[in-house]
CSV table of C-alpha atoms and ligand atoms in Angstrom, one decimal:
chain,number,residue,atom,x,y,z
O,1,UNK,CA,-12.9,-18.3,-23.2
O,2,UNK,CA,-11.2,-21.5,-23.6
O,3,UNK,CA,-11.9,-22.3,-27.4
O,4,UNK,CA,-8.8,-20.4,-29.0
O,5,UNK,CA,-6.5,-22.4,-26.5
O,6,UNK,CA,-8.3,-25.7,-27.3
O,7,UNK,CA,-7.9,-25.1,-30.9
O,8,UNK,CA,-4.4,-24.0,-30.6
O,9,UNK,CA,-3.6,-27.3,-28.4
O,10,UNK,CA,-5.1,-29.2,-31.2
O,11,UNK,CA,-3.2,-27.7,-33.9
O,12,UNK,CA,0.4,-27.7,-31.9
O,13,UNK,CA,-0.2,-31.5,-30.6
O,14,UNK,CA,-2.7,-33.0,-33.2
O,15,UNK,CA,-5.3,-34.1,-30.3
O,16,UNK,CA,-7.6,-32.5,-28.0
O,17,UNK,CA,-6.6,-31.4,-24.5
O,18,UNK,CA,-8.1,-32.9,-21.5
O,19,UNK,CA,-8.6,-29.9,-19.2
O,20,UNK,CA,-8.2,-25.9,-19.4
O,21,UNK,CA,-8.1,-23.7,-16.9
O,22,UNK,CA,-7.5,-19.6,-16.7
O,23,UNK,CA,-6.2,-17.1,-14.3
O,24,UNK,CA,-6.1,-13.2,-14.4
O,25,UNK,CA,-3.6,-10.6,-14.3
O,26,UNK,CA,-3.9,-8.0,-11.4
O,27,UNK,CA,-3.5,-4.5,-10.6
O,28,UNK,CA,-2.4,-3.7,-7.0
O,29,UNK,CA,-4.2,-0.7,-5.7
O,30,UNK,CA,-2.3,0.0,-2.8
O,31,UNK,CA,0.5,-1.9,-0.8
O,32,UNK,CA,3.6,-1.7,-2.9
O,33,UNK,CA,6.6,-3.7,-1.8
O,34,UNK,CA,4.9,-4.8,1.4
O,35,UNK,CA,4.1,-8.5,0.8
O,36,UNK,CA,7.5,-9.8,1.0
O,37,UNK,CA,8.0,-7.5,4.0
O,38,UNK,CA,4.9,-9.2,5.9
O,39,UNK,CA,2.8,-6.2,5.3
O,40,UNK,CA,-0.8,-5.8,3.5
O,41,UNK,CA,-1.7,-5.3,-0.1
O,42,UNK,CA,-5.1,-4.5,-1.9
O,43,UNK,CA,-4.9,-5.9,-5.4
O,44,UNK,CA,-7.8,-6.5,-7.7
O,45,UNK,CA,-7.9,-8.8,-10.6
O,46,UNK,CA,-8.2,-7.5,-14.2
O,47,UNK,CA,-10.3,-9.0,-17.0
O,48,UNK,CA,-7.1,-9.8,-19.1
O,49,UNK,CA,-6.5,-13.7,-18.4
O,50,UNK,CA,-4.2,-16.4,-19.4
O,51,UNK,CA,-5.6,-19.6,-20.4
O,52,UNK,CA,-3.9,-23.0,-20.2
O,53,UNK,CA,-4.6,-26.3,-22.1
O,54,UNK,CA,-3.2,-29.5,-21.0
O,55,UNK,CA,-3.1,-33.2,-21.7
O,56,UNK,CA,-0.8,-35.9,-21.7
O,57,UNK,CA,2.4,-36.3,-23.6
O,58,UNK,CA,3.4,-39.1,-26.1
O,59,UNK,CA,3.7,-42.5,-24.6
O,60,UNK,CA,7.5,-42.7,-25.8
O,61,UNK,CA,8.5,-39.5,-23.9
O,62,UNK,CA,8.1,-39.9,-20.2
O,63,UNK,CA,8.8,-37.3,-17.9
O,64,UNK,CA,8.9,-34.7,-20.7
O,65,UNK,CA,7.0,-31.3,-20.8
O,66,UNK,CA,6.2,-30.2,-24.2
O,67,UNK,CA,4.9,-26.3,-24.0
O,68,UNK,CA,3.9,-23.9,-26.6
O,69,UNK,CA,2.6,-20.4,-26.1
O,70,UNK,CA,1.0,-18.0,-28.9
O,71,UNK,CA,3.4,-15.6,-27.9
O,72,UNK,CA,6.8,-17.7,-28.9
O,73,UNK,CA,6.7,-19.7,-31.8
O,74,UNK,CA,8.5,-22.9,-31.1
O,75,UNK,CA,7.5,-25.8,-28.8
O,76,UNK,CA,9.8,-26.3,-25.6
O,77,UNK,CA,10.6,-30.0,-24.6
O,78,UNK,CA,12.3,-30.5,-21.6
O,79,UNK,CA,12.7,-33.0,-18.9
O,80,UNK,CA,11.5,-31.0,-15.9
O,81,UNK,CA,12.6,-33.1,-13.2
O,82,UNK,CA,16.2,-32.8,-14.3
O,83,UNK,CA,16.5,-29.6,-16.0
O,84,UNK,CA,14.6,-26.1,-16.1
O,85,UNK,CA,14.2,-24.5,-19.5
O,86,UNK,CA,14.9,-21.1,-20.1
O,87,UNK,CA,11.9,-18.5,-20.3
O,88,UNK,CA,8.4,-18.5,-19.9
O,89,UNK,CA,8.2,-22.1,-19.8
O,90,UNK,CA,10.2,-22.4,-16.6
O,91,UNK,CA,7.0,-21.4,-14.7
O,92,UNK,CA,5.4,-24.5,-16.0
O,93,UNK,CA,8.2,-26.5,-15.1
O,94,UNK,CA,8.5,-25.1,-11.5
O,95,UNK,CA,4.5,-25.8,-11.1
O,96,UNK,CA,5.1,-29.5,-12.3
O,97,UNK,CA,7.8,-29.6,-9.6
O,98,UNK,CA,5.5,-28.6,-6.8
O,99,UNK,CA,2.8,-30.5,-7.7
O,100,UNK,CA,4.9,-33.4,-7.9
O,101,UNK,CA,6.0,-32.6,-4.1
O,102,UNK,CA,2.2,-32.5,-3.3
O,103,UNK,CA,1.7,-35.5,-5.2
O,104,UNK,CA,-0.8,-33.7,-7.2
O,105,UNK,CA,0.4,-34.3,-10.8
O,106,UNK,CA,-1.2,-36.5,-13.5
O,107,UNK,CA,0.1,-40.1,-13.3
O,108,UNK,CA,1.0,-40.3,-17.0
O,109,UNK,CA,4.2,-40.3,-19.3
O,110,UNK,CA,4.6,-36.8,-19.9
O,111,UNK,CA,2.4,-33.5,-20.2
O,112,UNK,CA,1.6,-31.3,-23.0
O,113,UNK,CA,0.8,-27.4,-22.5
O,114,UNK,CA,-0.6,-25.0,-24.6
O,115,UNK,CA,-0.8,-21.3,-23.5
O,116,UNK,CA,-2.7,-18.2,-24.7
O,117,UNK,CA,-3.0,-15.1,-22.8
O,118,UNK,CA,-4.3,-11.3,-23.3
O,119,UNK,CA,-2.2,-10.4,-20.2
O,120,UNK,CA,0.6,-8.0,-21.1
O,121,UNK,CA,4.1,-9.2,-20.3
O,122,UNK,CA,6.4,-7.0,-18.3
O,123,UNK,CA,3.6,-4.0,-17.9
O,124,UNK,CA,3.3,-4.8,-13.9
O,125,UNK,CA,0.1,-6.7,-14.1
O,126,UNK,CA,1.7,-10.0,-13.0
O,127,UNK,CA,1.3,-12.0,-16.2
O,128,UNK,CA,3.9,-14.7,-14.8
O,129,UNK,CA,1.5,-15.4,-11.7
O,130,UNK,CA,-1.6,-15.5,-14.1
O,131,UNK,CA,0.4,-18.1,-16.0
O,132,UNK,CA,1.7,-20.4,-13.1
O,133,UNK,CA,-1.8,-20.3,-11.3
O,134,UNK,CA,-3.6,-21.4,-14.7
O,135,UNK,CA,-1.0,-23.9,-14.9
O,136,UNK,CA,-1.2,-25.3,-11.4
O,137,UNK,CA,-5.0,-25.4,-11.9
O,138,UNK,CA,-5.0,-27.0,-15.3
O,139,UNK,CA,-2.6,-29.6,-14.3
O,140,UNK,CA,-4.4,-30.5,-11.0
O,141,UNK,CA,-7.4,-30.8,-12.8
O,142,UNK,CA,-5.8,-33.2,-15.3
O,143,UNK,CA,-4.7,-35.3,-12.5
O,144,UNK,CA,-7.9,-35.0,-10.7
O,145,UNK,CA,-6.7,-33.6,-7.7
O,146,UNK,CA,-8.7,-30.9,-5.8
O,147,UNK,CA,-6.3,-28.3,-4.5
O,148,UNK,CA,-7.9,-25.3,-2.9
O,149,UNK,CA,-7.4,-21.5,-4.4
O,150,UNK,CA,-4.7,-21.2,-1.5
O,151,UNK,CA,-2.9,-24.5,-2.4
O,152,UNK,CA,-2.9,-23.3,-6.1
O,153,UNK,CA,-1.4,-19.8,-4.9
O,154,UNK,CA,1.2,-21.7,-2.7
O,155,UNK,CA,2.2,-23.8,-5.7
O,156,UNK,CA,2.5,-21.0,-7.8
O,157,UNK,CA,4.2,-18.9,-5.5
O,158,UNK,CA,6.9,-21.3,-4.8
O,159,UNK,CA,7.5,-22.3,-8.6
O,160,UNK,CA,8.2,-18.5,-9.2
O,161,UNK,CA,10.3,-18.1,-5.9
O,162,UNK,CA,12.0,-21.4,-5.6
O,163,UNK,CA,12.3,-22.3,-9.1
O,164,UNK,CA,12.5,-19.2,-11.3
O,165,UNK,CA,14.4,-17.4,-8.7
O,166,UNK,CA,12.2,-14.2,-8.5
O,167,UNK,CA,12.3,-12.9,-4.9
O,168,UNK,CA,8.5,-11.9,-5.3
O,169,UNK,CA,5.9,-11.9,-2.2
O,170,UNK,CA,2.7,-13.7,-2.5
O,171,UNK,CA,0.4,-11.1,-3.5
O,172,UNK,CA,0.1,-11.8,-7.4
O,173,UNK,CA,-0.2,-15.3,-7.1
O,174,UNK,CA,-2.9,-15.1,-4.2
O,175,UNK,CA,-5.2,-12.5,-6.1
O,176,UNK,CA,-5.2,-14.6,-9.4
O,177,UNK,CA,-6.4,-17.8,-7.2
O,178,UNK,CA,-8.9,-15.9,-5.0
O,179,UNK,CA,-10.2,-12.7,-6.5
O,180,UNK,CA,-13.7,-12.1,-6.6
O,181,UNK,CA,-15.7,-10.1,-9.2
O,182,UNK,CA,-16.0,-6.4,-7.9
O,183,UNK,CA,-14.2,-6.9,-5.1
O,184,UNK,CA,-10.7,-6.2,-3.8
O,185,UNK,CA,-8.6,-8.4,-1.8
O,186,UNK,CA,-7.1,-7.1,1.5
O,187,UNK,CA,-4.5,-9.7,2.0
O,188,UNK,CA,-2.3,-9.5,5.4
O,189,UNK,CA,0.8,-11.2,3.8
O,190,UNK,CA,2.5,-12.6,7.5
O,191,UNK,CA,-0.6,-14.0,8.4
O,192,UNK,CA,-2.1,-14.4,5.0
O,193,UNK,CA,-5.6,-13.5,6.3
O,194,UNK,CA,-7.6,-12.3,3.6
O,195,UNK,CA,-10.7,-10.0,3.3
O,196,UNK,CA,-13.0,-9.1,0.1
O,197,UNK,CA,-14.0,-5.7,0.1
O,198,UNK,CA,-16.5,-4.3,-2.7
O,199,UNK,CA,-14.7,-2.3,-5.5
O,200,UNK,CA,-17.1,-0.5,-7.9
O,201,UNK,CA,-14.9,2.7,-8.6
O,202,UNK,CA,-13.9,3.9,-12.1
O,203,UNK,CA,-10.6,2.8,-12.5
O,204,UNK,CA,-8.0,3.1,-15.7
O,205,UNK,CA,-4.5,1.6,-16.3
O,206,UNK,CA,-2.4,3.7,-18.4
O,207,UNK,CA,0.7,1.7,-19.6
O,208,UNK,CA,4.1,3.5,-19.8
O,209,UNK,CA,5.2,0.8,-22.7
O,210,UNK,CA,8.3,0.6,-20.6
O,211,UNK,CA,9.0,-3.1,-20.1
O,212,UNK,CA,10.9,-4.8,-17.2
O,213,UNK,CA,12.0,-8.3,-16.6
O,214,UNK,CA,11.6,-9.0,-12.5
O,215,UNK,CA,14.0,-12.0,-12.5
O,216,UNK,CA,16.8,-9.6,-13.8
O,217,UNK,CA,17.3,-8.2,-10.5
O,218,UNK,CA,16.0,-4.9,-9.1
O,219,UNK,CA,13.1,-6.5,-7.0
O,220,UNK,CA,15.7,-9.1,-5.7
O,221,UNK,CA,18.0,-6.2,-4.9
O,222,UNK,CA,15.4,-4.5,-2.8
O,223,UNK,CA,14.5,-7.3,-1.1
O,224,UNK,CA,17.9,-7.9,-0.1
O,225,UNK,CA,17.9,-4.1,1.4
O,226,UNK,CA,14.8,-4.8,3.1
O,227,UNK,CA,16.4,-8.1,4.6
O,228,UNK,CA,19.5,-5.9,5.9
O,229,UNK,CA,17.2,-3.6,7.3
O,230,UNK,CA,15.7,-6.3,9.4
O,231,UNK,CA,18.7,-7.6,10.5
O,232,UNK,CA,20.1,-4.3,11.7
O,233,UNK,CA,16.6,-3.2,13.6
O,234,UNK,CA,16.9,-7.0,15.4
O,235,UNK,CA,19.3,-5.3,17.6
O,236,UNK,CA,16.8,-2.8,18.8
O,237,UNK,CA,13.7,-5.2,18.6
O,238,UNK,CA,14.9,-8.9,18.7
O,239,UNK,CA,11.4,-10.2,18.3
O,240,UNK,CA,11.1,-8.5,14.8
O,241,UNK,CA,10.5,-10.9,11.9
O,242,UNK,CA,8.7,-8.7,9.3
O,243,UNK,CA,10.3,-5.2,8.6
O,244,UNK,CA,6.4,-4.1,8.1
O,245,UNK,CA,5.8,-5.1,11.8
O,246,UNK,CA,8.2,-2.3,13.0
O,247,UNK,CA,5.8,0.0,15.2
O,248,UNK,CA,4.8,3.1,13.3
O,249,UNK,CA,5.2,5.3,16.2
O,250,UNK,CA,8.8,4.0,16.5
O,251,UNK,CA,9.9,5.7,13.3
O,252,UNK,CA,12.4,8.3,14.9
O,253,UNK,CA,14.1,5.1,16.2
O,254,UNK,CA,14.1,3.1,13.1
O,255,UNK,CA,15.4,6.3,11.5
O,256,UNK,CA,18.5,6.6,13.8
O,257,UNK,CA,19.4,2.8,13.7
O,258,UNK,CA,19.3,2.8,10.0
O,259,UNK,CA,21.7,4.3,7.2
O,260,UNK,CA,20.8,5.2,3.8
O,261,UNK,CA,19.6,3.5,1.6
O,262,UNK,CA,18.1,1.1,4.1
O,263,UNK,CA,16.7,3.7,6.0
O,264,UNK,CA,14.5,5.1,2.9
O,265,UNK,CA,13.5,1.6,2.1
O,266,UNK,CA,12.4,0.8,5.7
O,267,UNK,CA,10.5,4.0,6.1
O,268,UNK,CA,8.3,3.2,2.9
O,269,UNK,CA,7.5,-0.2,4.0
O,270,UNK,CA,6.5,1.1,7.5
O,271,UNK,CA,4.3,4.2,6.0
O,272,UNK,CA,2.9,1.7,3.2
O,273,UNK,CA,1.7,-0.5,5.5
O,274,UNK,CA,-0.4,1.8,7.7
O,275,UNK,CA,-1.4,3.7,4.6
O,276,UNK,CA,-2.6,0.2,3.2
O,277,UNK,CA,-4.8,-0.7,6.2
O,278,UNK,CA,-6.3,3.0,6.2
O,279,UNK,CA,-6.9,2.6,2.7
O,280,UNK,CA,-8.8,-0.5,3.0
O,281,UNK,CA,-11.1,0.9,5.8
O,282,UNK,CA,-11.7,4.1,3.7
O,283,UNK,CA,-12.8,2.0,0.5
O,284,UNK,CA,-15.1,0.0,2.8
O,285,UNK,CA,-16.8,3.2,3.7
O,286,UNK,CA,-17.1,4.4,0.4
O,287,UNK,CA,-14.7,7.6,1.2
O,288,UNK,CA,-13.3,7.4,-2.4
O,289,UNK,CA,-11.8,10.9,-2.1
O,290,UNK,CA,-9.6,10.2,1.1
O,291,UNK,CA,-8.7,6.7,-0.5
O,292,UNK,CA,-7.4,8.3,-3.7
O,293,UNK,CA,-5.3,10.9,-1.8
O,294,UNK,CA,-3.5,7.8,-0.2
O,295,UNK,CA,-2.9,6.6,-3.7
O,296,UNK,CA,-1.0,9.7,-4.4
O,297,UNK,CA,0.9,9.4,-1.1
O,298,UNK,CA,2.1,5.9,-1.9
O,299,UNK,CA,3.6,6.9,-5.5
O,300,UNK,CA,5.3,9.7,-4.1
O,301,UNK,CA,6.8,6.9,-1.3
O,302,UNK,CA,7.4,4.8,-4.1
O,303,UNK,CA,9.4,7.4,-6.1
O,304,UNK,CA,11.0,9.0,-3.4
O,305,UNK,CA,12.1,6.4,-0.7
O,306,UNK,CA,11.7,2.9,-2.5
O,307,UNK,CA,13.1,4.6,-5.7
O,308,UNK,CA,11.1,2.3,-8.0
O,309,UNK,CA,9.4,4.8,-10.1
O,310,UNK,CA,10.2,6.0,-13.7
O,311,UNK,CA,10.0,9.2,-15.4
O,312,UNK,CA,7.2,8.1,-17.4
O,313,UNK,CA,5.3,7.1,-14.4
O,314,UNK,CA,6.0,10.1,-12.7
O,315,UNK,CA,4.6,12.0,-15.8
O,316,UNK,CA,1.2,10.1,-15.8
O,317,UNK,CA,0.6,10.7,-11.7
O,318,UNK,CA,1.5,14.3,-12.1
O,319,UNK,CA,-0.8,15.1,-15.3
O,320,UNK,CA,-3.7,13.0,-13.0
O,321,UNK,CA,-3.1,15.3,-10.3
O,322,UNK,CA,-3.2,18.3,-12.0
O,323,UNK,CA,-6.4,17.4,-14.3
O,324,UNK,CA,-8.4,16.5,-10.9
O,325,UNK,CA,-8.3,12.8,-10.8
O,326,UNK,CA,-9.2,11.2,-7.1
O,327,UNK,CA,-5.8,9.4,-7.1
O,328,UNK,CA,-2.9,7.8,-8.9
O,329,UNK,CA,0.3,5.8,-8.7
O,330,UNK,CA,2.4,3.3,-10.1
O,331,UNK,CA,1.1,-0.3,-9.9
O,332,UNK,CA,3.2,-3.7,-9.4
O,333,UNK,CA,7.0,-3.5,-9.0
O,334,UNK,CA,7.4,-0.2,-10.8
O,335,UNK,CA,10.7,0.8,-12.7
O,336,UNK,CA,8.1,0.8,-15.7
O,337,UNK,CA,4.9,-0.9,-16.3
O,338,UNK,CA,1.8,0.9,-15.9
O,339,UNK,CA,0.1,3.3,-13.7
O,340,UNK,CA,-3.4,3.1,-12.0
O,341,UNK,CA,-5.7,6.3,-12.2
O,342,UNK,CA,-9.1,6.8,-10.0
O,343,UNK,CA,-11.5,9.1,-11.3
O,344,UNK,CA,-15.1,10.4,-10.2
O,345,UNK,CA,-18.0,8.9,-12.0
O,346,UNK,CA,-18.4,11.8,-14.3
O,347,UNK,CA,-14.7,12.8,-15.2
O,348,UNK,CA,-14.1,12.8,-18.9
O,349,UNK,CA,-11.2,14.9,-19.2
O,350,UNK,CA,-8.6,13.3,-17.0
O,351,UNK,CA,-7.7,10.8,-19.3
O,352,UNK,CA,-7.5,12.7,-22.5
O,353,UNK,CA,-5.1,15.5,-20.4
O,354,UNK,CA,-2.8,12.8,-19.2
O,355,UNK,CA,-2.4,11.3,-22.7
O,356,UNK,CA,-1.6,14.9,-23.9
O,357,UNK,CA,1.0,15.3,-21.1
O,358,UNK,CA,2.8,12.2,-22.0
O,359,UNK,CA,2.7,12.8,-25.8
O,360,UNK,CA,4.2,16.5,-25.4
O,361,UNK,CA,7.3,14.7,-23.4
O,362,UNK,CA,7.5,11.1,-25.2
O,363,UNK,CA,6.0,11.8,-28.4
O,364,UNK,CA,3.6,8.8,-28.3
O,365,UNK,CA,0.2,8.0,-26.7
O,366,UNK,CA,0.0,5.7,-24.0
O,367,UNK,CA,-2.5,2.9,-24.1
O,368,UNK,CA,-5.2,3.4,-21.3
O,369,UNK,CA,-7.9,0.6,-20.6
O,370,UNK,CA,-10.7,0.7,-18.1
O,371,UNK,CA,-10.2,-1.9,-15.3
O,372,UNK,CA,-13.1,-3.8,-14.0
O,373,UNK,CA,-12.4,-6.1,-10.9
O,374,UNK,CA,-12.5,-9.6,-12.1
O,375,UNK,CA,-12.8,-13.2,-10.9
O,376,UNK,CA,-9.9,-15.5,-10.2
O,377,UNK,CA,-8.8,-18.8,-11.3
O,378,UNK,CA,-11.2,-21.3,-12.9
O,379,UNK,CA,-10.9,-24.7,-14.8
O,380,UNK,CA,-12.9,-27.3,-16.7
O,381,UNK,CA,-12.8,-30.7,-17.9
O,382,UNK,CA,-12.9,-31.5,-21.5
N,1,LIG,C1,6.1,-7.7,-8.3
N,1,LIG,C2,5.9,-9.1,-6.9
N,1,LIG,C3,5.0,-8.7,-6.0
N,1,LIG,C4,5.2,-7.7,-5.0
N,1,LIG,C5,5.2,-6.5,-6.1
N,1,LIG,C6,5.6,-5.4,-5.5
N,1,LIG,O1,5.1,-8.0,-8.8
N,1,LIG,O2,5.7,-10.2,-7.6
N,1,LIG,O3,5.0,-10.2,-5.0
N,1,LIG,O4,6.4,-7.7,-4.5
N,1,LIG,O5,6.2,-6.8,-7.1
N,1,LIG,O6,4.5,-4.8,-4.4
């Protein structure tokens, strides 16, 4: 797994790296836009990973980060304490700054970082968290610091939130750090309570090909709407901290207190919170059919109330439903990216039916991959 990254490092910098780590992308089964509202999420890690090789920088360049990725052709050089690079290397610089505050950075002049990845970017499978978690693990390993998976997730989260400026929640970094093979993770994002739930179902990812860039705004806009909703709802319930903690049985009161679009956003978050907890129970009991119908409900709520779907995603989900899939929904932030489709063991017809329906509208075939719940971050010294 790490050999191509080690070779890439050597070709770029003329010497071997000292440590290498990799972390996976993810799909979220259910619990969308709940994490930054203090609710539950239920993601799994996918087999696609980002691998980061690291080593010390040149002696005459103290405090300098040199970073290269196979996806972009030039080496980025930056004094990471003073300035943030643009683009993908911001995540690495953010990780360096966070590790520095934990005193978990290599005591050396500068650092060199080389990145390879098969996690698609902008497809809604959290490529940025795979990069930040892998970078945090590789750099901590280089420094000889033993950070726990939860600490690594924290470093990666703060890198993205504080330094890159994406107002994301903790889901993506946490699953990249804590994932277990053949398990989904039920994560309660207010308490950070986490539970592994066996996951063996047949799941597919259908990529719309529509790409998005989260730092460009819509996630931040939704988050601001949720914060405005909490501010107003505090007049009704002063102890309210998280939107997801609004009592589900007080939905009428919530609807009366808020105007659109805050009302629709809040109804989504409260409904999705209940759905996700229920879905986790159903999954644990192997009730895949009922679990699947909650996926459809979640998609409908994302589409209609949270308005984070896209026509391409709706086409896929509607075709999956017509063809008899157990469940389907957008996954990740939305506005493009990919949809997940849950199938019965014997179902061979649904995927071709989805592809045909998509081709009819958009004139191209959406790529489909089967998803296997995979393991989280791992590292090795070289
Ligand atoms: C993005 C964010 C996550 C989460 C999802 C929506 O992937 O990075 O933290 O908010 O959107 O559920």
